[in-house]
XYZ file of C-alpha atoms in Angstrom:
251
model
C 41.762 -96.394 -51.555
C 41.851 -98.785 -48.598
C 43.599 -102.033 -48.524
C 42.952 -104.447 -46.129
C 44.859 -107.388 -45.103
C 43.338 -109.908 -42.979
C 45.415 -112.361 -40.897
C 43.373 -114.976 -39.073
C 44.956 -117.176 -36.395
C 42.303 -119.558 -34.451
C 43.293 -120.992 -30.884
C 40.441 -121.641 -28.520
C 38.363 -118.579 -27.995
C 39.710 -115.951 -29.983
C 40.392 -114.724 -33.914
C 42.957 -112.049 -34.232
C 42.240 -109.666 -37.178
C 44.707 -107.467 -38.631
C 43.205 -104.673 -40.821
C 45.606 -102.347 -42.221
C 44.507 -99.286 -43.740
C 46.235 -95.886 -45.290
C 46.762 -93.926 -41.992
C 44.528 -96.432 -39.900
C 45.267 -99.865 -38.248
C 42.549 -101.923 -36.711
C 43.810 -104.778 -34.533
C 40.919 -106.904 -33.544
C 40.552 -110.296 -31.703
C 37.400 -112.381 -31.247
C 36.543 -112.639 -28.222
C 34.712 -115.748 -26.609
C 30.665 -115.409 -25.669
C 27.868 -113.999 -27.334
C 26.239 -110.725 -26.266
C 23.425 -108.210 -27.647
C 24.876 -105.435 -26.314
C 28.210 -104.069 -24.561
C 29.475 -100.978 -22.319
C 32.882 -99.993 -21.421
C 33.775 -97.314 -19.077
C 36.008 -96.711 -16.181
C 38.443 -99.725 -17.149
C 35.243 -102.096 -17.086
C 33.271 -103.963 -19.464
C 29.803 -104.905 -18.909
C 27.221 -106.833 -21.381
C 24.020 -108.765 -21.533
C 23.112 -111.463 -23.977
C 20.135 -112.399 -25.852
C 18.669 -114.476 -22.704
C 19.318 -110.834 -20.778
C 21.868 -112.583 -18.731
C 24.198 -110.006 -17.202
C 27.748 -110.419 -17.558
C 31.396 -108.494 -16.825
C 34.677 -109.022 -17.935
C 37.059 -109.859 -15.250
C 40.810 -110.960 -15.865
C 39.923 -111.555 -18.946
C 36.759 -114.195 -18.325
C 33.498 -113.197 -18.608
C 31.883 -113.444 -15.209
C 28.126 -113.659 -14.809
C 26.273 -111.406 -12.344
C 22.624 -112.171 -10.443
C 19.955 -110.418 -12.380
C 18.327 -109.922 -15.666
C 18.638 -106.924 -17.929
C 18.357 -105.947 -21.533
C 20.716 -102.954 -21.466
C 23.557 -102.420 -19.078
C 25.929 -99.269 -19.021
C 29.071 -98.581 -16.888
C 30.634 -95.178 -16.515
C 31.977 -92.276 -14.216
C 28.023 -92.517 -12.967
C 28.548 -96.199 -11.798
C 26.972 -99.149 -13.387
C 23.069 -99.140 -14.407
C 20.772 -100.925 -15.995
C 17.427 -101.432 -17.155
C 15.232 -104.680 -17.372
C 12.476 -106.413 -19.832
C 9.833 -104.286 -18.134
C 12.034 -101.073 -18.506
C 12.663 -100.776 -14.786
C 15.902 -99.416 -13.540
C 18.311 -100.713 -11.503
C 21.782 -99.620 -10.289
C 24.784 -101.933 -9.129
C 25.740 -101.043 -5.536
C 28.014 -103.543 -3.334
C 27.412 -106.481 -5.791
C 23.397 -105.849 -5.528
C 20.960 -104.604 -8.192
C 19.147 -101.713 -6.624
C 15.679 -100.472 -8.030
C 16.028 -97.158 -8.834
C 12.796 -95.146 -9.621
C 11.254 -94.358 -12.707
C 11.416 -96.293 -16.096
C 13.523 -96.404 -19.510
C 14.395 -98.283 -22.161
C 17.870 -97.536 -22.418
C 20.280 -95.932 -19.734
C 24.022 -94.547 -20.076
C 26.075 -93.948 -17.164
C 29.083 -92.221 -19.172
C 28.198 -88.558 -18.096
C 30.458 -87.171 -14.934
C 28.170 -88.399 -12.051
C 24.825 -88.330 -13.634
C 22.865 -91.194 -15.822
C 20.788 -90.326 -18.252
C 18.478 -92.327 -20.893
C 15.225 -92.301 -22.718
C 11.906 -94.232 -22.338
C 9.354 -96.622 -23.818
C 8.364 -93.280 -25.751
C 11.491 -92.204 -26.630
C 11.358 -89.092 -24.184
C 14.868 -88.350 -22.427
C 15.582 -87.974 -19.060
C 18.682 -87.688 -17.181
C 19.488 -87.954 -12.788
C 20.983 -84.961 -11.495
C 24.109 -86.478 -9.539
C 22.760 -89.894 -9.310
C 21.092 -89.236 -6.281
C 17.636 -87.175 -6.843
C 14.729 -88.611 -6.487
C 13.098 -87.967 -9.636
C 14.334 -87.911 -13.299
C 14.872 -84.248 -15.007
C 13.371 -84.100 -18.491
C 14.444 -82.970 -21.511
C 12.979 -81.462 -24.713
C 12.556 -83.659 -27.520
C 12.718 -86.934 -28.388
C 15.265 -89.711 -28.955
C 15.614 -93.608 -28.957
C 19.069 -93.764 -27.716
C 21.256 -91.229 -25.731
C 24.778 -91.261 -24.436
C 26.903 -88.578 -22.513
C 30.606 -87.707 -21.997
C 32.589 -85.415 -20.158
C 31.228 -82.099 -21.672
C 28.268 -83.426 -23.896
C 25.934 -86.001 -24.556
C 24.827 -87.399 -28.212
C 21.741 -89.061 -29.442
C 20.017 -90.388 -32.150
C 16.216 -90.198 -33.134
C 13.729 -92.826 -34.118
C 14.396 -91.499 -37.669
C 18.293 -92.388 -37.236
C 19.086 -88.023 -37.031
C 22.133 -87.085 -34.859
C 21.539 -84.894 -32.123
C 24.660 -83.348 -29.620
C 23.463 -81.237 -26.264
C 26.307 -79.270 -25.176
C 26.875 -77.316 -21.618
C 26.621 -80.627 -19.578
C 28.149 -80.625 -16.419
C 28.422 -82.051 -13.225
C 25.690 -79.507 -11.799
C 23.699 -79.361 -14.950
C 22.951 -83.058 -16.461
C 20.200 -81.666 -18.982
C 22.817 -79.250 -20.534
C 22.111 -75.957 -22.631
C 18.535 -77.437 -23.406
C 19.237 -76.533 -26.857
C 19.610 -79.519 -29.209
C 22.229 -79.120 -32.446
C 21.459 -81.037 -35.453
C 24.766 -82.740 -36.559
C 24.929 -84.150 -40.278
C 24.900 -88.191 -40.758
C 22.550 -91.057 -39.681
C 22.937 -93.526 -37.365
C 20.925 -96.037 -35.534
C 23.077 -96.128 -32.066
C 25.580 -93.960 -30.621
C 28.159 -93.815 -27.764
C 30.173 -91.600 -26.284
C 33.417 -92.360 -24.220
C 34.568 -91.309 -20.636
C 37.297 -89.487 -22.687
C 34.805 -87.708 -25.124
C 35.218 -90.203 -28.335
C 32.106 -90.685 -30.375
C 31.412 -93.700 -32.245
C 28.299 -95.036 -33.592
C 26.643 -97.829 -35.868
C 24.264 -96.999 -38.869
C 21.041 -98.636 -39.886
C 23.421 -100.915 -42.687
C 25.884 -102.271 -39.741
C 28.607 -99.875 -40.556
C 30.687 -98.309 -37.800
C 31.576 -94.455 -37.853
C 33.682 -92.113 -35.497
C 34.127 -88.345 -35.178
C 37.350 -87.126 -36.742
C 39.500 -85.219 -34.227
C 38.353 -86.304 -31.129
C 39.295 -83.196 -29.107
C 36.499 -81.555 -30.573
C 34.217 -84.133 -32.061
C 31.442 -81.901 -32.746
C 33.528 -79.529 -35.201
C 34.174 -82.548 -37.216
C 32.866 -84.959 -39.312
C 32.465 -88.907 -39.388
C 35.026 -91.443 -40.988
C 33.772 -94.682 -41.336
C 35.644 -97.402 -39.517
C 36.247 -100.415 -42.030
C 35.171 -103.310 -40.523
C 35.044 -106.921 -41.488
C 31.444 -107.813 -40.616
C 28.336 -105.909 -40.062
C 27.532 -104.829 -36.353
C 24.958 -103.697 -34.159
C 26.781 -102.459 -31.480
C 29.767 -100.401 -30.370
C 31.582 -98.735 -27.035
C 35.011 -97.368 -26.384
C 37.102 -96.896 -23.514
C 40.864 -96.766 -22.711
C 41.947 -97.375 -26.133
C 39.808 -100.462 -26.816
C 36.920 -100.270 -29.402
C 34.303 -103.136 -28.440
C 32.064 -104.227 -31.257
C 28.878 -106.569 -31.243
C 28.583 -108.287 -34.516
C 24.686 -108.859 -35.812
C 25.317 -112.168 -34.997
C 25.869 -111.383 -31.220
C 29.885 -111.914 -31.945
C 32.284 -110.076 -29.670
C 35.295 -108.265 -30.632
C 38.117 -106.481 -29.183
C 39.583 -104.233 -31.315
C 42.613 -101.345 -30.994
C 44.156 -98.822 -33.117
């Protein structure tokens, strides 16, 4: 049985919540602002709001960047995003540079190669992040995210898949999808390989035993509200609520 102790301490911009569970302790604080999507990687945090304005967290404060994106991602592959028309952009010395191709969602968490899915759920990766054309992967996914050794994705039916064998020289991996038990509407892999996701009911799940996530099962991460997006980096789980509220959680 789980026991929840919620402590509310409100100041100007944050709400501190302590959720104490058997074996798990989540300390969450409400972060000022409103975002529809967030991504954390390499010690950086980026996000976009409902108006497609782009923000990054700098010294604890959200700083707006130029441009307009519906989805943004940061990781070893750099900072990438896609706009409302599904055109791809990469942040280069403070400027958004157009990249060939179209995607509805992009991920920069791989070693050096970004990856993503297009409007028809076809899956692609860009070897080394510098190639002129995207490499096509078999199958279809609505969301795709990569870590240091594998990539995870969810289909339009919320089925979960993993692609192993992903390296700096082979962004497409083994080309053999493995179905993973469970159902999620979105999934994110951190720079250190941790896997988190959200299901269609707005509940958070994480893989047990993060050192070998593909060999273990899911555990639900109890949370005080329904959520729609999560991202993990350097001990921080960033959560976007269904009301676009932002939470920064640590275990």
